[in-house]
Amino acid sequence: MVAADPFLKPGLHQAEDILKAHGVDAYYRSAAERTGDSHVVIDGRKVLMAGSGDYLGLSTHPKVTEAAVAALRRFGTGVAGSRVLNGSLDLHAELEGRMAAFLGQEAAAVTAVGFLANLALSALLGREDTAFVDARNHASLVDATRLGWGKVRSYRDLTHLRSRLEAAPADGGRLIITDGAFSMEGDVADLPGLRSLADSYGAKLIVDSAHDMGVLGPDGAGLASVHGVSVDLVTGSLSKAFGSVGGVLAGPSSYVRYLRSNARSVLFSTAVPPASVAATLAALAIIMAEPARRLRALELAEGLHNGLRGLGYDTRPSTTPIAPVRFPSLAQAGAFWAGLFEAGVFTNLVGPPAAADPMIRLALTANHDDTHLATVLSAFDEVGRRLGVERQPDLPPVVLTR
């Protein structure tokens, strides 16, 4: 009997092989230079970046980069330890206090990356507990519930969730865990409906706001603030709208204290580097002081959605700056991606395991302008015509979540 090779399992490498067979090299492309986050240089060519998660364009903002440089000179490149032992700085405590206030929560804890903030949730799942998770949750939330000791029940919609809650044991804790804005499809969770079900069945509601924090809501505090809904715990990434790196957990002081003391991803990982903390603090100050930047990002996003829809490319179900365009096959999506790249537009080519359907995922940032938007739309029109891609006429306009 020959043992199976553990390295020969399905994964992204299979998609790479399919694409390369069609002459498409879409993954792990290295940029040699960035220009204000609107353009990158790849293979010696300057192309428009239309796939960045830096929604507010803050990663290259002078105040953000200057704050990072100042912290680098003051504290060095890293702290060489976990927060619980030798890795805490005044900067970390300051960021946690300001993030808690920004999110309308009592307390916050900052982790090295957003993935680790979500992995911390595994500490909440004891053997008698059940996690109810949206079927499209981010991989970090999926891994968190797998690592916990409790039961995991996925749901498709509110009706399905209600049936899952009704069938669950009466004893033990219940956690409803969802993305706020879904990272690939760009649609948002029904937080009022989830809050109602959580209250009816004695569950806690946890929301990963990685892609809505800093972007949505009257003050940019995320999806919960759009609806005025209270959530029991918020997680998020500082590598999107905040233009830095790190993760955050925010909620009641007792909840945050429990996770700081029990979550392995918090206890056993080195703290966020000082430069990244300082960059996030500067970005947060800009988000709070310059709401026009967030509104500009949403205005451009609405123009992108409705421009694509006017060309016959459906971007639903998204109502956020994430604009997904689906294709019937990975090969066709790859050919379209390559055509856009040749036209000077860099986008994200997505397929399994990140998304069920092959798609090109686009997002513009506050650093783009109307000329950049026109360039993207013109490239989509030209490539679609050349490849003979089927389009959908008379698509209604989209109004974004704000």
Short mmCIF file of C-alpha atoms in Angstrom, two decimals:
data_model
loop_
_atom_site.label_atom_id
_atom_site.label_comp_id
_atom_site.label_asym_id
_atom_site.label_seq_id
_atom_site.Cartn_x
_atom_site.Cartn_y
_atom_site.Cartn_z
CA MET A 1 0.00 0.00 0.00
CA VAL A 2 1.43 3.36 -1.08
CA ALA A 3 0.86 6.26 1.28
CA ALA A 4 -0.84 9.33 -0.15
CA ASP A 5 1.35 12.38 -0.70
CA PRO A 6 0.06 15.11 1.66
CA PHE A 7 1.42 17.79 -0.69
CA LEU A 8 -0.75 16.66 -3.61
CA LYS A 9 -4.13 18.03 -2.57
CA PRO A 10 -6.47 20.37 -4.46
CA GLY A 11 -5.74 24.03 -3.91
CA LEU A 12 -4.78 27.31 -5.50
CA HIS A 13 -1.88 25.65 -7.32
CA GLN A 14 -4.39 23.74 -9.46
CA ALA A 15 -6.00 27.01 -10.54
CA GLU A 16 -2.54 28.37 -11.34
CA ASP A 17 -1.85 25.33 -13.52
CA ILE A 18 -5.14 25.80 -15.40
CA LEU A 19 -4.44 29.49 -15.98
CA LYS A 20 -0.84 28.99 -17.04
CA ALA A 21 -2.00 26.41 -19.57
CA HIS A 22 -3.92 29.31 -21.13
CA GLY A 23 -0.94 31.65 -20.88
CA VAL A 24 -2.22 33.56 -17.84
CA ASP A 25 0.06 34.35 -14.90
CA ALA A 26 -2.20 36.14 -12.42
CA TYR A 27 -0.97 35.19 -8.94
CA TYR A 28 1.97 36.32 -6.82
CA ARG A 29 2.81 39.11 -9.26
CA SER A 30 5.46 41.33 -7.70
CA ALA A 31 5.20 45.10 -7.82
CA ALA A 32 8.52 46.97 -7.99
CA GLU A 33 6.99 50.34 -7.12
CA ARG A 34 3.76 51.98 -5.96
CA THR A 35 2.66 55.44 -6.99
CA GLY A 36 0.28 56.95 -4.45
CA ASP A 37 -1.65 53.66 -4.43
CA SER A 38 -3.30 54.49 -7.75
CA HIS A 39 -0.63 52.75 -9.85
CA VAL A 40 1.98 50.01 -9.48
CA VAL A 41 4.94 48.98 -11.59
CA ILE A 42 4.95 45.28 -12.58
CA ASP A 43 7.40 43.78 -15.06
CA GLY A 44 8.59 47.28 -15.86
CA ARG A 45 5.08 48.48 -16.80
CA LYS A 46 3.09 51.08 -14.91
CA VAL A 47 -0.47 49.79 -14.49
CA LEU A 48 -3.50 51.20 -12.72
CA MET A 49 -4.16 49.36 -9.45
CA ALA A 50 -7.88 48.53 -9.40
CA GLY A 51 -7.76 45.72 -6.85
CA SER A 52 -6.43 47.23 -3.64
CA GLY A 53 -8.09 46.84 -0.23
CA ASP A 54 -6.58 50.16 0.85
CA TYR A 55 -10.03 51.70 0.39
CA LEU A 56 -9.17 55.17 1.72
CA GLY A 57 -5.72 55.30 0.13
CA LEU A 58 -4.04 55.90 3.50
CA SER A 59 -1.09 53.52 3.20
CA THR A 60 0.82 56.15 1.21
CA HIS A 61 -0.58 59.24 2.95
CA PRO A 62 2.34 61.49 4.09
CA LYS A 63 1.06 61.76 7.68
CA VAL A 64 0.73 57.98 7.92
CA THR A 65 4.16 57.21 6.48
CA GLU A 66 5.81 59.95 8.56
CA ALA A 67 4.26 58.56 11.74
CA ALA A 68 5.58 55.11 10.85
CA VAL A 69 9.09 56.45 10.22
CA ALA A 70 9.12 58.36 13.52
CA ALA A 71 8.07 55.24 15.45
CA LEU A 72 10.67 53.17 13.61
CA ARG A 73 13.41 55.55 14.69
CA ARG A 74 12.14 55.70 18.26
CA PHE A 75 11.39 52.02 18.92
CA GLY A 76 13.16 50.06 16.17
CA THR A 77 11.69 47.49 13.80
CA GLY A 78 9.95 45.24 16.34
CA VAL A 79 9.39 44.47 20.01
CA ALA A 80 10.60 40.84 19.94
CA GLY A 81 7.94 39.52 22.26
CA SER A 82 4.26 38.99 22.96
CA ARG A 83 2.09 41.67 24.49
CA VAL A 84 1.55 39.69 27.69
CA LEU A 85 5.29 39.63 28.50
CA ASN A 86 7.78 42.12 27.05
CA GLY A 87 6.09 43.31 23.85
CA SER A 88 3.75 46.08 25.06
CA LEU A 89 4.41 49.73 24.28
CA ASP A 90 2.52 52.88 25.16
CA LEU A 91 1.63 53.02 21.47
CA HIS A 92 -0.28 49.73 21.71
CA ALA A 93 -2.31 50.92 24.69
CA GLU A 94 -3.04 54.23 22.97
CA LEU A 95 -4.26 52.49 19.82
CA GLU A 96 -6.47 50.11 21.82
CA GLY A 97 -8.10 52.99 23.66
CA ARG A 98 -8.72 54.98 20.50
CA MET A 99 -10.02 51.99 18.54
CA ALA A 100 -12.45 51.12 21.34
CA ALA A 101 -13.79 54.69 21.34
CA PHE A 102 -13.99 54.77 17.54
CA LEU A 103 -15.98 51.53 17.46
CA GLY A 104 -18.22 52.53 20.36
CA GLN A 105 -16.96 49.70 22.59
CA GLU A 106 -15.60 49.60 26.13
CA ALA A 107 -12.26 48.01 25.32
CA ALA A 108 -10.11 46.71 22.49
CA ALA A 109 -7.11 44.43 21.98
CA VAL A 110 -4.75 44.71 19.03
CA THR A 111 -3.22 41.63 17.40
CA ALA A 112 -0.32 41.21 15.00
CA VAL A 113 -2.60 40.65 11.96
CA GLY A 114 -6.33 40.50 11.32
CA PHE A 115 -6.27 36.72 10.86
CA LEU A 116 -5.06 36.33 14.46
CA ALA A 117 -7.85 38.54 15.79
CA ASN A 118 -10.38 36.13 14.33
CA LEU A 119 -8.47 33.03 15.42
CA ALA A 120 -8.80 34.36 18.98
CA LEU A 121 -12.51 33.50 18.79
CA SER A 122 -11.62 29.81 19.09
CA ALA A 123 -11.10 30.45 22.81
CA LEU A 124 -14.83 31.10 23.16
CA LEU A 125 -15.92 27.67 21.94
CA GLY A 126 -16.05 25.12 24.73
CA ARG A 127 -17.35 21.58 24.28
CA GLU A 128 -20.92 22.56 25.14
CA ASP A 129 -20.99 25.66 22.91
CA THR A 130 -22.21 26.08 19.34
CA ALA A 131 -21.03 28.54 16.70
CA PHE A 132 -23.52 29.51 13.98
CA VAL A 133 -21.48 30.77 11.05
CA ASP A 134 -22.44 32.30 7.74
CA ALA A 135 -21.52 29.88 4.96
CA ARG A 136 -19.48 32.60 3.19
CA ASN A 137 -17.42 33.75 6.16
CA HIS A 138 -13.77 34.62 5.70
CA ALA A 139 -11.27 31.77 6.01
CA SER A 140 -9.96 33.15 9.31
CA LEU A 141 -13.43 32.81 10.87
CA VAL A 142 -13.75 29.30 9.44
CA ASP A 143 -10.40 28.32 10.96
CA ALA A 144 -11.30 29.89 14.30
CA THR A 145 -14.42 27.77 14.67
CA ARG A 146 -12.56 24.65 13.55
CA LEU A 147 -9.93 25.23 16.24
CA GLY A 148 -12.50 25.61 19.00
CA TRP A 149 -13.89 22.65 20.93
CA GLY A 150 -17.53 23.43 20.23
CA LYS A 151 -20.00 22.46 17.52
CA VAL A 152 -20.18 24.44 14.28
CA ARG A 153 -23.38 24.97 12.29
CA SER A 154 -23.27 26.95 9.05
CA TYR A 155 -26.28 28.87 7.75
CA ARG A 156 -27.28 30.28 4.37
CA ASP A 157 -29.77 32.97 5.40
CA LEU A 158 -31.89 34.11 8.35
CA THR A 159 -34.53 31.44 7.83
CA HIS A 160 -31.90 28.73 7.81
CA LEU A 161 -30.22 30.26 10.87
CA ARG A 162 -33.50 30.28 12.79
CA SER A 163 -33.98 26.58 12.11
CA ARG A 164 -30.40 25.89 13.22
CA LEU A 165 -30.94 27.83 16.45
CA GLU A 166 -34.20 26.03 17.18
CA ALA A 167 -32.52 22.66 16.74
CA ALA A 168 -29.52 23.49 18.95
CA PRO A 169 -29.26 22.19 22.54
CA ALA A 170 -30.74 24.55 25.11
CA ASP A 171 -27.66 24.44 27.34
CA GLY A 172 -24.24 25.73 26.33
CA GLY A 173 -23.24 29.04 24.80
CA ARG A 174 -24.35 30.20 21.37
CA LEU A 175 -22.32 32.42 19.07
CA ILE A 176 -23.55 33.89 15.77
CA ILE A 177 -20.46 34.80 13.77
CA THR A 178 -20.53 36.69 10.47
CA ASP A 179 -18.56 38.98 8.21
CA GLY A 180 -19.94 42.50 8.11
CA ALA A 181 -19.06 43.10 4.46
CA PHE A 182 -18.20 39.86 2.68
CA SER A 183 -14.70 40.13 1.26
CA MET A 184 -15.29 38.60 -2.18
CA GLU A 185 -18.95 39.25 -3.03
CA GLY A 186 -19.02 42.70 -1.38
CA ASP A 187 -22.53 42.38 0.05
CA VAL A 188 -23.30 43.02 3.71
CA ALA A 189 -24.80 40.92 6.49
CA ASP A 190 -28.34 41.60 7.70
CA LEU A 191 -27.24 42.80 11.14
CA PRO A 192 -30.71 43.89 12.33
CA GLY A 193 -32.05 40.43 11.49
CA LEU A 194 -29.09 38.71 13.12
CA ARG A 195 -29.40 40.86 16.24
CA SER A 196 -33.08 39.96 16.52
CA LEU A 197 -32.36 36.24 16.25
CA ALA A 198 -29.47 36.49 18.70
CA ASP A 199 -31.74 38.14 21.27
CA SER A 200 -34.54 35.63 20.68
CA TYR A 201 -32.30 32.59 21.17
CA GLY A 202 -29.85 33.86 23.77
CA ALA A 203 -26.87 34.06 21.43
CA LYS A 204 -23.94 36.45 21.24
CA LEU A 205 -23.40 38.28 17.93
CA ILE A 206 -19.83 38.63 16.64
CA VAL A 207 -19.06 40.62 13.49
CA ASP A 208 -15.83 40.71 11.50
CA SER A 209 -15.76 44.26 10.14
CA ALA A 210 -12.46 43.98 8.24
CA HIS A 211 -13.95 45.37 5.01
CA ASP A 212 -16.50 47.83 6.44
CA MET A 213 -14.56 49.34 9.36
CA GLY A 214 -13.34 52.81 8.39
CA VAL A 215 -15.53 52.84 5.28
CA LEU A 216 -19.21 52.41 6.18
CA GLY A 217 -21.35 54.24 8.70
CA PRO A 218 -21.89 57.94 9.51
CA ASP A 219 -18.42 58.18 11.10
CA GLY A 220 -16.81 55.20 9.40
CA ALA A 221 -17.24 52.94 12.43
CA GLY A 222 -18.51 50.05 10.30
CA LEU A 223 -21.69 48.22 9.36
CA ALA A 224 -23.11 48.11 12.91
CA SER A 225 -23.16 51.91 12.98
CA VAL A 226 -25.05 52.01 9.66
CA HIS A 227 -28.02 50.31 11.31
CA GLY A 228 -27.46 51.44 14.89
CA VAL A 229 -27.20 47.78 15.91
CA SER A 230 -25.25 46.68 18.97
CA VAL A 231 -22.93 43.72 18.56
CA ASP A 232 -21.30 41.73 21.33
CA LEU A 233 -17.84 41.68 19.79
CA VAL A 234 -16.25 43.31 16.75
CA THR A 235 -13.15 42.01 15.02
CA GLY A 236 -11.31 43.62 12.17
CA SER A 237 -8.16 44.11 10.16
CA LEU A 238 -6.01 47.23 10.15
CA SER A 239 -4.62 46.38 6.70
CA LYS A 240 -7.64 47.62 4.73
CA ALA A 241 -9.07 51.11 5.33
CA PHE A 242 -6.35 51.88 7.90
CA GLY A 243 -3.58 51.23 5.39
CA SER A 244 -1.33 49.46 7.90
CA VAL A 245 -1.18 45.95 9.38
CA GLY A 246 -2.68 44.35 12.47
CA GLY A 247 -5.97 43.14 13.85
CA VAL A 248 -8.40 44.32 16.50
CA LEU A 249 -10.95 42.82 18.89
CA ALA A 250 -13.39 45.23 20.55
CA GLY A 251 -16.27 44.75 22.98
CA PRO A 252 -17.14 44.84 26.67
CA SER A 253 -14.08 45.05 28.93
CA SER A 254 -14.74 41.63 30.46
CA TYR A 255 -14.93 39.97 27.02
CA VAL A 256 -11.72 41.58 25.79
CA ARG A 257 -9.93 40.72 29.04
CA TYR A 258 -11.00 37.08 28.69
CA LEU A 259 -9.60 36.88 25.15
CA ARG A 260 -6.36 38.65 26.09
CA SER A 261 -5.87 36.01 28.80
CA ASN A 262 -7.04 32.89 26.97
CA ALA A 263 -6.73 33.21 23.19
CA ARG A 264 -3.58 31.51 21.92
CA SER A 265 -3.31 33.80 18.90
CA VAL A 266 -3.08 36.74 21.29
CA LEU A 267 -0.90 35.17 23.97
CA PHE A 268 1.63 33.43 21.74
CA SER A 269 2.26 35.92 18.92
CA THR A 270 4.65 38.84 18.79
CA ALA A 271 3.07 42.26 19.10
CA VAL A 272 2.37 44.54 16.14
CA PRO A 273 5.57 46.39 15.13
CA PRO A 274 5.73 49.99 16.41
CA ALA A 275 5.76 51.53 12.93
CA SER A 276 2.51 49.77 12.05
CA VAL A 277 0.84 50.89 15.28
CA ALA A 278 1.87 54.50 14.71
CA ALA A 279 0.67 54.32 11.10
CA THR A 280 -2.72 53.03 12.26
CA LEU A 281 -3.02 55.82 14.84
CA ALA A 282 -2.31 58.41 12.16
CA ALA A 283 -4.77 56.77 9.76
CA LEU A 284 -7.48 56.71 12.43
CA ALA A 285 -6.98 60.42 13.06
CA ILE A 286 -7.40 61.13 9.33
CA ILE A 287 -10.53 58.97 9.09
CA MET A 288 -12.11 60.89 11.95
CA ALA A 289 -11.00 64.34 10.75
CA GLU A 290 -11.59 63.95 6.99
CA PRO A 291 -14.99 62.33 6.29
CA ALA A 292 -14.77 63.64 2.72
CA ARG A 293 -12.11 61.00 2.00
CA ARG A 294 -14.52 58.20 2.91
CA LEU A 295 -17.34 59.80 0.96
CA ARG A 296 -15.07 60.17 -2.08
CA ALA A 297 -14.18 56.48 -1.92
CA LEU A 298 -17.88 55.58 -1.85
CA GLU A 299 -18.65 57.97 -4.71
CA LEU A 300 -15.96 56.38 -6.88
CA ALA A 301 -17.19 52.92 -5.90
CA GLU A 302 -20.72 53.78 -6.92
CA GLY A 303 -19.39 55.06 -10.24
CA LEU A 304 -17.46 51.82 -10.73
CA HIS A 305 -20.47 49.62 -9.95
CA ASN A 306 -22.88 51.52 -12.13
CA GLY A 307 -20.36 52.03 -14.92
CA LEU A 308 -19.77 48.28 -15.10
CA ARG A 309 -23.49 47.60 -14.92
CA GLY A 310 -24.07 50.08 -17.72
CA LEU A 311 -21.67 47.98 -19.82
CA GLY A 312 -23.66 44.84 -18.99
CA TYR A 313 -21.48 43.42 -16.19
CA ASP A 314 -23.47 42.55 -13.08
CA THR A 315 -21.70 43.43 -9.81
CA ARG A 316 -24.48 42.25 -7.49
CA PRO A 317 -24.88 41.34 -4.69
CA SER A 318 -22.27 43.89 -3.66
CA THR A 319 -23.32 47.21 -2.11
CA THR A 320 -19.80 48.18 -0.99
CA PRO A 321 -16.58 49.36 -2.72
CA ILE A 322 -15.92 45.72 -3.64
CA ALA A 323 -17.10 45.16 -7.24
CA PRO A 324 -17.20 41.48 -8.32
CA VAL A 325 -17.78 40.44 -11.95
CA ARG A 326 -18.46 36.72 -12.39
CA PHE A 327 -17.51 34.47 -15.31
CA PRO A 328 -18.71 30.99 -16.30
CA SER A 329 -15.21 29.50 -16.16
CA LEU A 330 -11.81 30.20 -14.67
CA ALA A 331 -10.30 30.11 -18.16
CA GLN A 332 -12.59 32.91 -19.40
CA ALA A 333 -12.03 34.94 -16.24
CA GLY A 334 -8.28 34.46 -16.70
CA ALA A 335 -8.39 35.59 -20.32
CA PHE A 336 -10.34 38.68 -19.27
CA TRP A 337 -7.87 39.39 -16.45
CA ALA A 338 -4.95 39.11 -18.90
CA GLY A 339 -6.70 41.45 -21.33
CA LEU A 340 -7.21 44.05 -18.62
CA PHE A 341 -3.58 43.76 -17.57
CA GLU A 342 -2.43 44.29 -21.15
CA ALA A 343 -4.71 47.34 -21.25
CA GLY A 344 -2.90 48.71 -18.19
CA VAL A 345 -5.39 47.78 -15.45
CA PHE A 346 -4.49 45.41 -12.60
CA THR A 347 -7.41 43.56 -11.00
CA ASN A 348 -7.87 40.52 -8.76
CA LEU A 349 -8.61 37.17 -10.41
CA VAL A 350 -10.49 35.09 -7.85
CA GLY A 351 -11.76 31.54 -7.84
CA PRO A 352 -11.91 28.56 -5.50
CA PRO A 353 -11.07 28.36 -2.64
CA ALA A 354 -11.62 32.10 -2.09
CA ALA A 355 -14.93 32.20 -4.00
CA ALA A 356 -17.28 29.58 -5.38
CA ASP A 357 -17.49 31.21 -8.82
CA PRO A 358 -14.61 32.57 -10.90
CA MET A 359 -14.63 36.36 -10.80
CA ILE A 360 -12.66 39.49 -11.32
CA ARG A 361 -12.77 41.53 -8.12
CA LEU A 362 -12.25 45.26 -8.38
CA ALA A 363 -11.97 48.10 -5.90
CA LEU A 364 -10.92 51.71 -6.33
CA THR A 365 -9.52 53.85 -3.53
CA ALA A 366 -9.89 57.46 -2.48
CA ASN A 367 -6.60 58.13 -4.29
CA HIS A 368 -8.17 57.41 -7.67
CA ASP A 369 -9.95 60.04 -9.72
CA ASP A 370 -12.59 60.16 -12.45
CA THR A 371 -9.94 59.65 -15.13
CA HIS A 372 -8.85 56.41 -13.47
CA LEU A 373 -12.47 55.27 -13.28
CA ALA A 374 -12.93 56.00 -16.96
CA THR A 375 -9.77 54.01 -17.77
CA VAL A 376 -11.10 50.94 -15.94
CA LEU A 377 -14.49 51.11 -17.65
CA SER A 378 -12.95 51.65 -21.08
CA ALA A 379 -10.66 48.66 -20.60
CA PHE A 380 -13.59 46.47 -19.50
CA ASP A 381 -15.59 47.50 -22.56
CA GLU A 382 -12.72 46.91 -25.00
CA VAL A 383 -11.65 43.54 -23.55
CA GLY A 384 -15.23 42.30 -23.31
CA ARG A 385 -15.91 43.14 -26.95
CA ARG A 386 -12.69 41.53 -28.13
CA LEU A 387 -13.37 38.31 -26.20
CA GLY A 388 -17.05 38.23 -27.10
CA VAL A 389 -18.16 38.02 -23.46
CA GLU A 390 -21.93 37.80 -23.01
CA ARG A 391 -23.39 40.84 -21.28
CA GLN A 392 -26.65 41.54 -19.47
CA PRO A 393 -28.70 44.47 -20.78
CA ASP A 394 -30.65 46.98 -18.67
CA LEU A 395 -29.14 46.22 -15.30
CA PRO A 396 -30.59 48.52 -12.63
CA PRO A 397 -28.22 50.87 -10.80
CA VAL A 398 -26.78 50.02 -7.39
CA VAL A 399 -27.00 52.27 -4.34
CA LEU A 400 -24.16 51.55 -1.96
CA THR A 401 -24.47 50.91 1.76
CA ARG A 402 -23.40 54.03 3.60
#
